[in-house]
mmCIF file of C-alpha atoms and ligand atoms in Angstrom:
data_model
loop_
_atom_site.group_PDB
_atom_site.id
_atom_site.type_symbol
_atom_site.label_atom_id
_atom_site.label_comp_id
_atom_site.label_asym_id
_atom_site.label_seq_id
_atom_site.Cartn_x
_atom_site.Cartn_y
_atom_site.Cartn_z
ATOM 1 C CA MET A 170 0.007 -0.002 -0.017
ATOM 2 C CA SER A 171 1.444 3.355 -0.919
ATOM 3 C CA ARG A 172 1.038 6.698 0.931
ATOM 4 C CA PHE A 173 -1.040 7.731 -2.141
ATOM 5 C CA GLU A 174 0.802 11.068 -2.205
ATOM 6 C CA PRO A 175 4.528 11.268 -1.651
ATOM 7 C CA ASN A 176 5.871 13.336 1.263
ATOM 8 C CA LEU A 177 7.241 16.085 -1.001
ATOM 9 C CA ARG A 178 10.087 17.520 1.036
ATOM 10 C CA ILE A 179 11.931 19.515 -1.602
ATOM 11 C CA PRO A 180 12.498 23.272 -1.099
ATOM 12 C CA GLY A 181 9.686 24.179 -3.453
ATOM 13 C CA PRO A 182 7.374 23.542 -5.158
ATOM 14 C CA THR A 183 5.715 22.504 -1.910
ATOM 15 C CA GLY A 184 2.717 20.286 -1.290
ATOM 16 C CA LEU A 185 -0.545 22.215 -1.369
ATOM 17 C CA PRO A 186 -3.291 22.321 1.321
ATOM 18 C CA PRO A 187 -6.592 20.827 0.078
ATOM 19 C CA SER A 188 -8.357 24.185 -0.116
ATOM 20 C CA VAL A 189 -5.488 25.643 -2.168
ATOM 21 C CA ARG A 190 -5.708 22.761 -4.596
ATOM 22 C CA GLU A 191 -9.452 23.159 -4.869
ATOM 23 C CA VAL A 192 -9.371 26.885 -5.749
ATOM 24 C CA GLY A 193 -6.699 26.117 -8.346
ATOM 25 C CA ALA A 194 -9.356 24.014 -10.155
ATOM 26 C CA ARG A 195 -11.912 26.790 -10.246
ATOM 27 C CA GLN A 196 -13.406 28.022 -13.491
ATOM 28 C CA MET A 197 -11.526 30.891 -15.140
ATOM 29 C CA ILE A 198 -12.753 34.439 -14.574
ATOM 30 C CA ASN A 199 -12.276 37.591 -16.531
ATOM 31 C CA HIS A 200 -8.918 39.003 -15.446
ATOM 32 C CA ARG A 201 -10.249 42.453 -16.230
ATOM 33 C CA SER A 202 -13.090 42.399 -13.770
ATOM 34 C CA PRO A 203 -13.947 43.527 -10.231
ATOM 35 C CA ASP A 204 -13.619 39.913 -9.079
ATOM 36 C CA PHE A 205 -10.029 39.639 -10.242
ATOM 37 C CA ALA A 206 -9.281 43.202 -8.994
ATOM 38 C CA ALA A 207 -10.407 42.078 -5.516
ATOM 39 C CA ILE A 208 -8.056 39.063 -5.629
ATOM 40 C CA LEU A 209 -5.116 41.230 -6.660
ATOM 41 C CA ALA A 210 -5.933 43.727 -3.829
ATOM 42 C CA ARG A 211 -6.100 40.918 -1.332
ATOM 43 C CA ILE A 212 -2.768 39.474 -2.468
ATOM 44 C CA GLN A 213 -1.146 42.921 -2.256
ATOM 45 C CA ALA A 214 -2.584 43.610 1.215
ATOM 46 C CA GLY A 215 -1.825 40.143 2.491
ATOM 47 C CA MET A 216 1.760 40.145 1.257
ATOM 48 C CA LYS A 217 2.803 43.618 2.511
ATOM 49 C CA PRO A 218 3.251 42.628 6.220
ATOM 50 C CA TYR A 219 5.465 39.673 5.135
ATOM 51 C CA PHE A 220 7.644 41.937 2.971
ATOM 52 C CA GLY A 221 7.554 44.550 5.735
ATOM 53 C CA THR A 222 6.617 47.260 3.307
ATOM 54 C CA THR A 223 3.837 49.766 2.757
ATOM 55 C CA GLY A 224 4.837 50.093 -0.868
ATOM 56 C CA ASP A 225 3.317 48.543 -3.981
ATOM 57 C CA ILE A 226 4.074 44.963 -4.833
ATOM 58 C CA GLY A 227 4.308 43.814 -8.473
ATOM 59 C CA ILE A 228 2.380 40.538 -9.077
ATOM 60 C CA LEU A 229 4.217 39.010 -12.000
ATOM 61 C CA SER A 230 3.299 35.813 -13.829
ATOM 62 C CA CYS A 231 6.670 34.121 -14.060
ATOM 63 C CA ALA A 232 9.086 31.929 -12.106
ATOM 64 C CA GLY A 233 11.159 33.357 -9.291
ATOM 65 C CA THR A 234 14.006 33.843 -11.785
ATOM 66 C CA GLY A 235 11.756 36.223 -13.698
ATOM 67 C CA GLY A 236 11.280 38.215 -10.466
ATOM 68 C CA LEU A 237 15.084 38.437 -10.065
ATOM 69 C CA GLU A 238 15.402 39.562 -13.672
ATOM 70 C CA ALA A 239 12.671 42.222 -13.032
ATOM 71 C CA ALA A 240 14.676 43.480 -10.029
ATOM 72 C CA VAL A 241 17.774 43.884 -12.199
ATOM 73 C CA VAL A 242 16.418 45.333 -15.443
ATOM 74 C CA ASN A 243 14.111 47.836 -13.806
ATOM 75 C CA VAL A 244 16.658 49.753 -11.733
ATOM 76 C CA LEU A 245 19.958 49.280 -13.580
ATOM 77 C CA SER A 246 21.653 50.422 -16.747
ATOM 78 C CA PRO A 247 24.312 48.656 -18.825
ATOM 79 C CA GLY A 248 27.740 49.603 -17.411
ATOM 80 C CA ASP A 249 26.452 50.153 -13.847
ATOM 81 C CA ARG A 250 28.826 48.749 -11.219
ATOM 82 C CA VAL A 251 27.124 46.072 -9.181
ATOM 83 C CA LEU A 252 28.346 44.040 -6.223
ATOM 84 C CA GLY A 253 26.982 40.479 -6.347
ATOM 85 C CA VAL A 254 27.201 38.925 -2.918
ATOM 86 C CA SER A 255 26.897 35.181 -3.539
ATOM 87 C CA ILE A 256 26.755 32.446 -0.917
ATOM 88 C CA GLY A 257 25.701 29.673 -3.333
ATOM 89 C CA SER A 258 24.087 28.774 -6.580
ATOM 90 C CA PHE A 259 21.211 31.248 -6.528
ATOM 91 C CA GLY A 260 23.503 34.118 -5.581
ATOM 92 C CA ASP A 261 25.611 33.163 -8.624
ATOM 93 C CA ARG A 262 22.439 33.256 -10.749
ATOM 94 C CA PHE A 263 21.402 36.705 -9.540
ATOM 95 C CA ALA A 264 24.890 38.050 -10.444
ATOM 96 C CA LYS A 265 24.750 36.300 -13.800
ATOM 97 C CA ILE A 266 21.506 37.999 -14.694
ATOM 98 C CA ALA A 267 22.942 41.444 -14.010
ATOM 99 C CA GLU A 268 26.027 40.496 -16.108
ATOM 100 C CA VAL A 269 23.937 39.217 -19.004
ATOM 101 C CA TYR A 270 22.155 42.615 -19.154
ATOM 102 C CA GLY A 271 25.482 44.450 -19.240
ATOM 103 C CA ALA A 272 26.154 45.442 -15.643
ATOM 104 C CA ASP A 273 29.737 45.567 -14.547
ATOM 105 C CA VAL A 274 29.552 42.948 -11.824
ATOM 106 C CA ASP A 275 32.121 42.396 -9.055
ATOM 107 C CA ARG A 276 31.572 39.424 -6.800
ATOM 108 C CA ILE A 277 31.963 38.429 -3.197
ATOM 109 C CA ALA A 278 31.728 34.675 -3.103
ATOM 110 C CA ALA A 279 31.448 33.164 0.397
ATOM 111 C CA GLU A 280 32.489 29.596 0.858
ATOM 112 C CA TRP A 281 29.330 27.522 0.364
ATOM 113 C CA GLY A 282 27.751 26.712 3.683
ATOM 114 C CA TRP A 283 28.577 30.140 5.140
ATOM 115 C CA ALA A 284 26.629 33.398 5.251
ATOM 116 C CA ALA A 285 27.927 36.622 3.884
ATOM 117 C CA GLU A 286 30.030 38.694 6.277
ATOM 118 C CA PRO A 287 28.860 42.288 6.849
ATOM 119 C CA ALA A 288 32.466 43.320 7.483
ATOM 120 C CA GLU A 289 33.609 41.947 4.128
ATOM 121 C CA VAL A 290 30.705 43.678 2.296
ATOM 122 C CA ARG A 291 31.586 46.949 4.036
ATOM 123 C CA GLU A 292 35.201 46.609 3.009
ATOM 124 C CA ARG A 293 34.402 45.860 -0.637
ATOM 125 C CA LEU A 294 31.982 48.809 -0.871
ATOM 126 C CA GLY A 295 34.317 51.365 0.666
ATOM 127 C CA GLY A 296 35.474 53.880 -1.888
ATOM 128 C CA ALA A 297 33.838 52.091 -4.835
ATOM 129 C CA ASP A 298 30.955 53.515 -6.722
ATOM 130 C CA TYR A 299 28.476 50.713 -6.776
ATOM 131 C CA LYS A 300 25.000 51.359 -8.110
ATOM 132 C CA ALA A 301 23.557 48.223 -6.491
ATOM 133 C CA VAL A 302 24.295 45.265 -4.263
ATOM 134 C CA LEU A 303 22.693 41.856 -4.857
ATOM 135 C CA LEU A 304 21.871 39.771 -1.827
ATOM 136 C CA THR A 305 20.307 36.364 -1.332
ATOM 137 C CA HIS A 306 18.111 36.122 1.762
ATOM 138 C CA ASN A 307 17.803 32.341 1.872
ATOM 139 C CA GLU A 308 20.282 30.358 -0.223
ATOM 140 C CA THR A 309 18.320 27.266 -1.132
ATOM 141 C CA SER A 310 21.394 25.401 -2.503
ATOM 142 C CA THR A 311 23.273 25.410 0.790
ATOM 143 C CA GLY A 312 20.567 25.852 3.469
ATOM 144 C CA VAL A 313 21.977 29.114 4.699
ATOM 145 C CA MET A 314 19.939 32.160 5.677
ATOM 146 C CA ASN A 315 21.850 35.457 5.351
ATOM 147 C CA PRO A 316 21.553 38.122 8.074
ATOM 148 C CA VAL A 317 19.869 40.593 5.703
ATOM 149 C CA ALA A 318 19.252 43.203 8.355
ATOM 150 C CA GLU A 319 22.934 43.359 9.255
ATOM 151 C CA LEU A 320 24.141 43.188 5.662
ATOM 152 C CA ALA A 321 21.705 45.995 4.640
ATOM 153 C CA ALA A 322 22.900 48.151 7.598
ATOM 154 C CA ALA A 323 26.539 47.612 6.503
ATOM 155 C CA ILE A 324 25.657 48.621 2.926
ATOM 156 C CA ARG A 325 23.676 51.677 4.016
ATOM 157 C CA GLU A 326 26.526 52.769 6.250
ATOM 158 C CA THR A 327 29.235 52.446 3.587
ATOM 159 C CA ALA A 328 27.381 53.110 0.311
ATOM 160 C CA PRO A 329 24.230 55.043 1.316
ATOM 161 C CA ASP A 330 23.056 55.458 -2.298
ATOM 162 C CA ALA A 331 23.530 51.878 -3.460
ATOM 163 C CA LEU A 332 20.325 49.981 -4.250
ATOM 164 C CA ILE A 333 19.888 46.787 -2.242
ATOM 165 C CA LEU A 334 18.268 44.070 -4.345
ATOM 166 C CA VAL A 335 17.210 40.937 -2.419
ATOM 167 C CA ASP A 336 16.362 37.459 -3.624
ATOM 168 C CA SER A 337 13.975 36.186 -0.989
ATOM 169 C CA VAL A 338 12.319 33.615 -3.304
ATOM 170 C CA SER A 339 12.630 30.874 -0.724
ATOM 171 C CA GLY A 340 12.637 32.904 2.518
ATOM 172 C CA LEU A 341 9.859 35.429 2.476
ATOM 173 C CA GLY A 342 6.675 34.297 4.209
ATOM 174 C CA ALA A 343 8.432 31.805 6.428
ATOM 175 C CA VAL A 344 10.484 34.177 8.608
ATOM 176 C CA PRO A 345 10.099 37.781 9.560
ATOM 177 C CA PHE A 346 11.353 40.307 7.024
ATOM 178 C CA GLU A 347 11.348 44.146 7.274
ATOM 179 C CA MET A 348 12.107 45.532 3.877
ATOM 180 C CA ASP A 349 11.292 49.202 4.714
ATOM 181 C CA ALA A 350 12.952 49.214 8.150
ATOM 182 C CA TRP A 351 16.097 47.501 6.864
ATOM 183 C CA GLY A 352 16.341 49.780 3.820
ATOM 184 C CA CYS A 353 16.066 47.132 1.114
ATOM 185 C CA ASP A 354 15.067 48.446 -2.288
ATOM 186 C CA VAL A 355 13.729 45.508 -4.337
ATOM 187 C CA VAL A 356 12.681 42.212 -2.766
ATOM 188 C CA VAL A 357 11.556 39.191 -4.759
ATOM 189 C CA THR A 358 9.651 36.046 -3.710
ATOM 190 C CA GLY A 359 7.901 33.211 -5.565
ATOM 191 C CA SER A 360 4.492 31.565 -5.249
ATOM 192 C CA GLN A 361 5.754 27.977 -4.979
ATOM 193 C CA LYS A 362 7.727 28.475 -1.795
ATOM 194 C CA ALA A 363 6.367 29.681 1.550
ATOM 195 C CA TRP A 364 3.108 30.792 -0.057
ATOM 196 C CA MET A 365 1.604 27.302 -0.399
ATOM 197 C CA ALA A 366 0.722 27.778 -4.046
ATOM 198 C CA ALA A 367 1.794 26.306 -7.424
ATOM 199 C CA PRO A 368 4.733 27.847 -9.342
ATOM 200 C CA GLY A 369 3.896 30.668 -11.744
ATOM 201 C CA MET A 370 3.927 33.990 -9.840
ATOM 202 C CA ALA A 371 6.742 36.176 -8.626
ATOM 203 C CA MET A 372 5.997 39.021 -6.190
ATOM 204 C CA VAL A 373 8.337 41.990 -6.403
ATOM 205 C CA ALA A 374 8.306 44.922 -4.008
ATOM 206 C CA ALA A 375 10.159 48.139 -4.635
ATOM 207 C CA SER A 376 11.138 51.071 -2.390
ATOM 208 C CA ASP A 377 10.601 54.732 -3.296
ATOM 209 C CA ARG A 378 14.233 54.921 -4.176
ATOM 210 C CA ALA A 379 13.856 51.940 -6.548
ATOM 211 C CA TRP A 380 10.787 53.500 -8.205
ATOM 212 C CA THR A 381 12.829 56.685 -8.791
ATOM 213 C CA ALA A 382 15.701 54.634 -10.269
ATOM 214 C CA MET A 383 13.301 52.984 -12.698
ATOM 215 C CA GLU A 384 12.680 56.301 -14.401
ATOM 216 C CA THR A 385 16.273 56.577 -15.604
ATOM 217 C CA ALA A 386 17.375 52.943 -15.796
ATOM 218 C CA THR A 387 18.075 51.857 -19.361
ATOM 219 C CA MET A 388 18.354 48.058 -19.358
ATOM 220 C CA PRO A 389 15.804 46.645 -21.848
ATOM 221 C CA ARG A 390 12.485 45.624 -20.303
ATOM 222 C CA PHE A 391 9.006 45.122 -21.538
ATOM 223 C CA TYR A 392 7.146 42.152 -19.999
ATOM 224 C CA LEU A 393 8.903 42.686 -16.706
ATOM 225 C CA ASP A 394 8.598 46.483 -16.637
ATOM 226 C CA LEU A 395 7.455 47.142 -13.097
ATOM 227 C CA ARG A 396 6.048 50.560 -14.038
ATOM 228 C CA LYS A 397 3.558 48.855 -16.344
ATOM 229 C CA HIS A 398 2.592 46.570 -13.443
ATOM 230 C CA ARG A 399 2.235 49.521 -11.052
ATOM 231 C CA ASP A 400 0.076 51.429 -13.532
ATOM 232 C CA ALA A 401 -2.149 48.467 -14.354
ATOM 233 C CA GLY A 402 -2.297 47.611 -10.666
ATOM 234 C CA ALA A 403 -3.751 51.029 -9.830
ATOM 235 C CA GLY A 404 -6.757 49.940 -11.944
ATOM 236 C CA GLY A 405 -6.941 46.500 -10.324
ATOM 237 C CA GLU A 406 -5.347 44.745 -13.268
ATOM 238 C CA THR A 407 -2.076 43.287 -14.452
ATOM 239 C CA PRO A 408 -0.636 44.535 -17.703
ATOM 240 C CA TRP A 409 -0.628 41.065 -19.257
ATOM 241 C CA THR A 410 -2.863 38.040 -18.827
ATOM 242 C CA PRO A 411 -1.961 36.711 -15.360
ATOM 243 C CA ALA A 412 -1.673 33.147 -14.115
ATOM 244 C CA ILE A 413 -5.252 33.289 -12.794
ATOM 245 C CA ALA A 414 -5.241 29.799 -11.225
ATOM 246 C CA VAL A 415 -2.087 30.583 -9.345
ATOM 247 C CA ALA A 416 -3.568 33.890 -8.186
ATOM 248 C CA PHE A 417 -6.563 31.920 -6.804
ATOM 249 C CA GLN A 418 -4.097 29.745 -4.916
ATOM 250 C CA VAL A 419 -1.876 32.492 -3.566
ATOM 251 C CA ASP A 420 -5.016 34.288 -2.374
ATOM 252 C CA GLU A 421 -6.203 31.126 -0.566
ATOM 253 C CA GLY A 422 -2.694 30.486 0.813
ATOM 254 C CA LEU A 423 -2.593 33.959 2.272
ATOM 255 C CA ARG A 424 -6.019 33.409 3.833
ATOM 256 C CA LEU A 425 -4.741 30.304 5.574
ATOM 257 C CA MET A 426 -1.671 32.220 6.764
ATOM 258 C CA GLU A 427 -3.882 34.986 8.136
ATOM 259 C CA VAL A 428 -5.920 32.443 10.143
ATOM 260 C CA GLU A 429 -2.679 30.960 11.509
ATOM 261 C CA THR A 430 -1.216 34.456 12.096
ATOM 262 C CA PRO A 431 2.270 35.456 10.953
ATOM 263 C CA ALA A 432 3.717 34.498 14.402
ATOM 264 C CA GLY A 433 2.123 31.098 14.035
ATOM 265 C CA VAL A 434 3.502 30.621 10.553
ATOM 266 C CA PHE A 435 7.003 31.654 11.623
ATOM 267 C CA ALA A 436 6.841 29.418 14.715
ATOM 268 C CA ARG A 437 5.744 26.399 12.628
ATOM 269 C CA HIS A 438 8.659 26.937 10.233
ATOM 270 C CA ALA A 439 11.073 27.304 13.128
ATOM 271 C CA ALA A 440 9.735 24.063 14.717
ATOM 272 C CA CYS A 441 9.965 22.134 11.442
ATOM 273 C CA ALA A 442 13.458 23.390 10.836
ATOM 274 C CA ALA A 443 14.569 22.548 14.371
ATOM 275 C CA ALA A 444 13.034 19.055 14.093
ATOM 276 C CA THR A 445 14.745 18.369 10.768
ATOM 277 C CA ARG A 446 18.169 19.422 11.980
ATOM 278 C CA ALA A 447 17.891 17.560 15.306
ATOM 279 C CA GLY A 448 16.531 14.468 13.663
ATOM 280 C CA LEU A 449 19.276 14.332 11.018
ATOM 281 C CA GLU A 450 22.044 15.067 13.536
ATOM 282 C CA ALA A 451 20.766 12.412 15.978
ATOM 283 C CA MET A 452 21.056 9.859 13.153
ATOM 284 C CA GLY A 453 24.703 10.908 12.587
ATOM 285 C CA PHE A 454 24.202 13.066 9.483
ATOM 286 C CA ARG A 455 26.502 16.134 9.375
ATOM 287 C CA LEU A 456 24.657 19.347 8.510
ATOM 288 C CA PHE A 457 26.148 21.480 5.812
ATOM 289 C CA ALA A 458 25.424 25.031 6.900
ATOM 290 C CA ASP A 459 27.181 27.096 9.553
ATOM 291 C CA PRO A 460 25.059 26.594 12.684
ATOM 292 C CA ALA A 461 24.807 30.356 13.206
ATOM 293 C CA HIS A 462 22.987 30.872 9.895
ATOM 294 C CA ARG A 463 20.986 27.762 9.229
ATOM 295 C CA SER A 464 17.920 28.248 7.049
ATOM 296 C CA GLU A 465 14.421 27.939 8.469
ATOM 297 C CA THR A 466 13.082 26.632 5.125
ATOM 298 C CA VAL A 467 15.640 24.092 3.915
ATOM 299 C CA THR A 468 18.273 21.909 5.531
ATOM 300 C CA ALA A 469 21.251 20.474 3.607
ATOM 301 C CA ALA A 470 23.241 17.564 5.030
ATOM 302 C CA TRP A 471 26.338 15.728 3.823
ATOM 303 C CA LEU A 472 25.863 12.314 2.395
ATOM 304 C CA PRO A 473 27.912 9.961 4.532
ATOM 305 C CA ASP A 474 31.033 8.346 3.018
ATOM 306 C CA GLY A 475 30.025 5.315 0.998
ATOM 307 C CA LEU A 476 26.408 6.315 0.518
ATOM 308 C CA ASP A 477 25.702 7.475 -2.997
ATOM 309 C CA TRP A 478 22.821 9.813 -3.689
ATOM 310 C CA LYS A 479 21.215 7.680 -6.344
ATOM 311 C CA THR A 480 20.954 4.591 -4.137
ATOM 312 C CA PHE A 481 19.749 6.638 -1.143
ATOM 313 C CA ASN A 482 17.266 8.586 -3.232
ATOM 314 C CA THR A 483 15.837 5.484 -4.913
ATOM 315 C CA ALA A 484 15.254 3.878 -1.528
ATOM 316 C CA LEU A 485 13.646 6.996 -0.099
ATOM 317 C CA LYS A 486 11.360 7.365 -3.101
ATOM 318 C CA ALA A 487 10.294 3.725 -2.792
ATOM 319 C CA GLN A 488 9.041 4.810 0.698
ATOM 320 C CA ASP A 489 7.240 7.832 -0.815
ATOM 321 C CA LEU A 490 9.678 10.457 0.507
ATOM 322 C CA VAL A 491 10.938 12.944 -2.058
ATOM 323 C CA LEU A 492 14.014 14.941 -1.014
ATOM 324 C CA ALA A 493 16.250 17.155 -3.134
ATOM 325 C CA GLY A 494 19.799 16.380 -4.094
ATOM 326 C CA GLY A 495 22.707 18.778 -4.161
ATOM 327 C CA GLN A 496 22.924 21.565 -6.731
ATOM 328 C CA GLY A 497 25.931 22.591 -8.799
ATOM 329 C CA LYS A 498 29.119 21.621 -7.134
ATOM 330 C CA LEU A 499 27.264 19.979 -4.308
ATOM 331 C CA ALA A 500 25.581 17.383 -6.591
ATOM 332 C CA GLY A 501 26.169 13.937 -5.211
ATOM 333 C CA LYS A 502 27.616 15.372 -1.985
ATOM 334 C CA VAL A 503 24.638 16.605 0.004
ATOM 335 C CA PHE A 504 20.901 16.088 0.143
ATOM 336 C CA ARG A 505 18.343 18.694 1.112
ATOM 337 C CA VAL A 506 15.077 18.517 3.074
ATOM 338 C CA GLY A 507 12.569 21.262 2.338
ATOM 339 C CA HIS A 508 10.480 22.525 5.247
ATOM 340 C CA LEU A 509 8.458 25.463 4.002
ATOM 341 C CA GLY A 510 4.968 26.334 2.886
ATOM 342 C CA SER A 511 2.215 24.121 4.227
ATOM 343 C CA VAL A 512 4.712 21.837 6.045
ATOM 344 C CA THR A 513 3.668 20.408 9.449
ATOM 345 C CA THR A 514 5.836 18.906 12.195
ATOM 346 C CA GLY A 515 3.944 15.623 11.593
ATOM 347 C CA GLU A 516 5.247 15.604 8.025
ATOM 348 C CA ILE A 517 8.755 16.244 9.212
ATOM 349 C CA LEU A 518 8.602 13.458 11.783
ATOM 350 C CA GLU A 519 7.370 11.112 9.062
ATOM 351 C CA ALA A 520 10.228 12.157 6.794
ATOM 352 C CA ILE A 521 12.745 11.632 9.518
ATOM 353 C CA ALA A 522 11.255 8.178 10.291
ATOM 354 C CA THR A 523 11.613 7.303 6.620
ATOM 355 C CA ILE A 524 15.206 8.498 6.411
ATOM 356 C CA GLU A 525 15.870 6.494 9.618
ATOM 357 C CA SER A 526 14.494 3.218 8.329
ATOM 358 C CA VAL A 527 16.103 3.597 4.868
ATOM 359 C CA SER A 528 19.429 4.350 6.484
ATOM 360 C CA ILE A 529 19.213 1.314 8.688
ATOM 361 C CA ASP A 530 18.303 -0.793 5.597
ATOM 362 C CA LEU A 531 21.269 0.540 3.771
ATOM 363 C CA GLY A 532 23.582 -0.418 6.605
ATOM 364 C CA LEU A 533 24.290 2.980 8.153
ATOM 365 C CA PRO A 534 24.970 2.916 11.939
ATOM 366 C CA VAL A 535 21.652 4.509 12.912
ATOM 367 C CA THR A 536 19.738 3.542 16.073
ATOM 368 C CA ALA A 537 16.073 2.933 15.414
ATOM 369 C CA GLY A 538 13.968 5.770 16.839
ATOM 370 C CA SER A 539 16.900 8.115 17.522
ATOM 371 C CA GLY A 540 16.033 10.598 14.771
ATOM 372 C CA VAL A 541 12.398 10.720 15.428
ATOM 373 C CA ALA A 542 12.801 11.145 19.196
ATOM 374 C CA ALA A 543 15.252 14.002 18.766
ATOM 375 C CA ALA A 544 13.099 15.653 16.079
ATOM 376 C CA GLU A 545 10.018 15.435 18.222
ATOM 377 C CA ARG A 546 11.778 16.950 21.212
ATOM 378 C CA ALA A 547 13.262 19.790 19.160
ATOM 379 C CA ALA A 548 9.847 20.669 17.615
ATOM 380 C CA ALA A 549 8.196 20.681 21.006
ATOM 381 C CA GLU A 550 10.907 22.790 22.596
ATOM 382 C CA THR A 551 10.803 25.298 19.760
ATOM 383 C CA LEU A 552 7.019 25.645 19.975
ATOM 384 C CA HIS A 553 7.143 25.767 23.752
ATOM 385 C CA ALA A 554 9.743 28.589 23.642
ATOM 386 C CA ARG A 555 7.448 30.565 21.319
ATOM 387 C CA GLN A 556 4.371 29.820 23.405
ATOM 388 C CA VAL A 557 2.722 27.902 20.605
ATOM 389 C CA HIS A 558 0.696 24.740 20.723
ATOM 390 C CA THR A 559 -0.609 22.663 17.880
ATOM 391 C CA ALA A 560 -4.233 21.681 17.412
ATOM 392 C CA GLY A 561 -6.100 19.497 15.103
ATOM 393 C CA ALA A 562 -5.110 17.089 12.406
ATOM 394 C CA SER A 563 -3.690 19.813 10.254
ATOM 395 C CA GLY A 564 -1.111 20.703 12.852
ATOM 396 C CA GLN A 565 -2.456 24.242 12.834
ATOM 397 C CA VAL A 566 -0.689 26.310 15.468
ATOM 398 C CA THR A 567 -1.978 29.073 17.710
ATOM 399 C CA VAL A 568 0.320 31.492 19.420
ATOM 400 C CA GLY A 569 0.313 32.973 22.912
ATOM 401 C CA ALA A 570 -2.577 30.878 24.234
ATOM 402 C CA ALA A 571 -2.102 29.045 27.465
ATOM 403 C CA ARG A 572 -0.666 25.582 26.926
ATOM 404 C CA PRO A 573 -3.135 22.877 27.808
ATOM 405 C CA GLY A 574 -2.263 20.997 31.065
HETATM 406 N N1 LIG B 795 16.283 32.088 -5.782
HETATM 407 C C1 LIG B 795 16.181 31.145 -4.835
HETATM 408 C C2 LIG B 795 16.848 31.392 -3.534
HETATM 409 C C3 LIG B 795 15.534 29.944 -5.114
HETATM 410 O O1 LIG B 795 15.405 29.019 -4.165
HETATM 411 C C4 LIG B 795 14.928 29.748 -6.341
HETATM 412 C C5 LIG B 795 14.244 28.493 -6.669
HETATM 413 O O2 LIG B 795 14.418 27.496 -6.030
HETATM 414 C C6 LIG B 795 15.077 30.726 -7.322
HETATM 415 C C7 LIG B 795 15.745 31.889 -7.012
HETATM 416 C C8 LIG B 795 14.570 30.564 -8.674
HETATM 417 O O3 LIG B 795 13.178 30.395 -8.639
HETATM 418 P P1 LIG B 795 12.437 29.711 -9.931
HETATM 419 O O4 LIG B 795 12.960 28.326 -9.968
HETATM 420 O O5 LIG B 795 11.009 29.831 -9.587
HETATM 421 O O6 LIG B 795 12.848 30.503 -11.112
#
């Protein structure tokens, strides 16, 4: 007997809650209608607190990479000096996009597994005339979450006029983010990550300074021109035909997140992350990321000596657990567990149990029950520390209420 649906534990696309799937199957509506305008308005209003902005958010129908491209082409001109701060594969991609469009890109490349160092960014910016700095909030390839507040403060201090462009495709919605307070200028996220929806939409927020830069930037742009999105948005529309089914889903995902409250959403992600790390470590897996900057949405762990990814993955898939392998230079060296979106601690415990039994089957020195016990303890401690308790089959969390018993 199979689980019917695999436990999809990759760092996006994520499994969808039933109500999100159902709205995705709804009949099409006119995208130039009050009904669609209301959906766009709800998405805008629902997303703003997660971005930490009061500004407009462009709702683009494209992958997250399209959102990154929009960030670059809207505020930069060919020849502009740009500092690409990369801590992994997606940081490299962001820098590459700027380069392809003609920016003069210098790079800071942290060793994979480590966060960017504010002191190094400060040093590189000093005296140089950079138009923009590219940051990755959550580096999905390594499972590292950058300290964006500290990095942005370092940039503001050293290069007050530099635009700060942030890839938060796999971070936003899962952890607190304060775009306005931190002084970020363009922030990008994607529907298939923390937002519990299918792929197909990128949300891009811009600061006043970024909107001003758009008026003089000369990189070519048409489909991704954020000014067209802003102008159409003022009338409750998108400039081009939007991914309506994905909009239905993002709207429903945000409704579920509102019921849970942002604090509940963040606590659930923290508990799932803590459970994943503790479970893997208790089984003897070595985590990849620097402990000070581990991601709340994805955990990468080294494959032990002698265990090859193909064999491990085949055995895991046979037990209906879908993990991600390593990307780029980490292919065949690490595996990654996604814990974002509609993830529950129950799903993580199940994933850890599967990894445990497969590891034992494959002859790894793992004690039965060790991973699950550690994961369960870590989840409970994390939720307890945040005054959260879970209720109901969905694992829905409530925050601040008295703990039963
Ligand atoms: N940036 C980060 C940090 C990501 O994790 C991803 C996707 O995994 C992307 C960018 C690209 O998003 P997409 O695959 O939707 O283009």
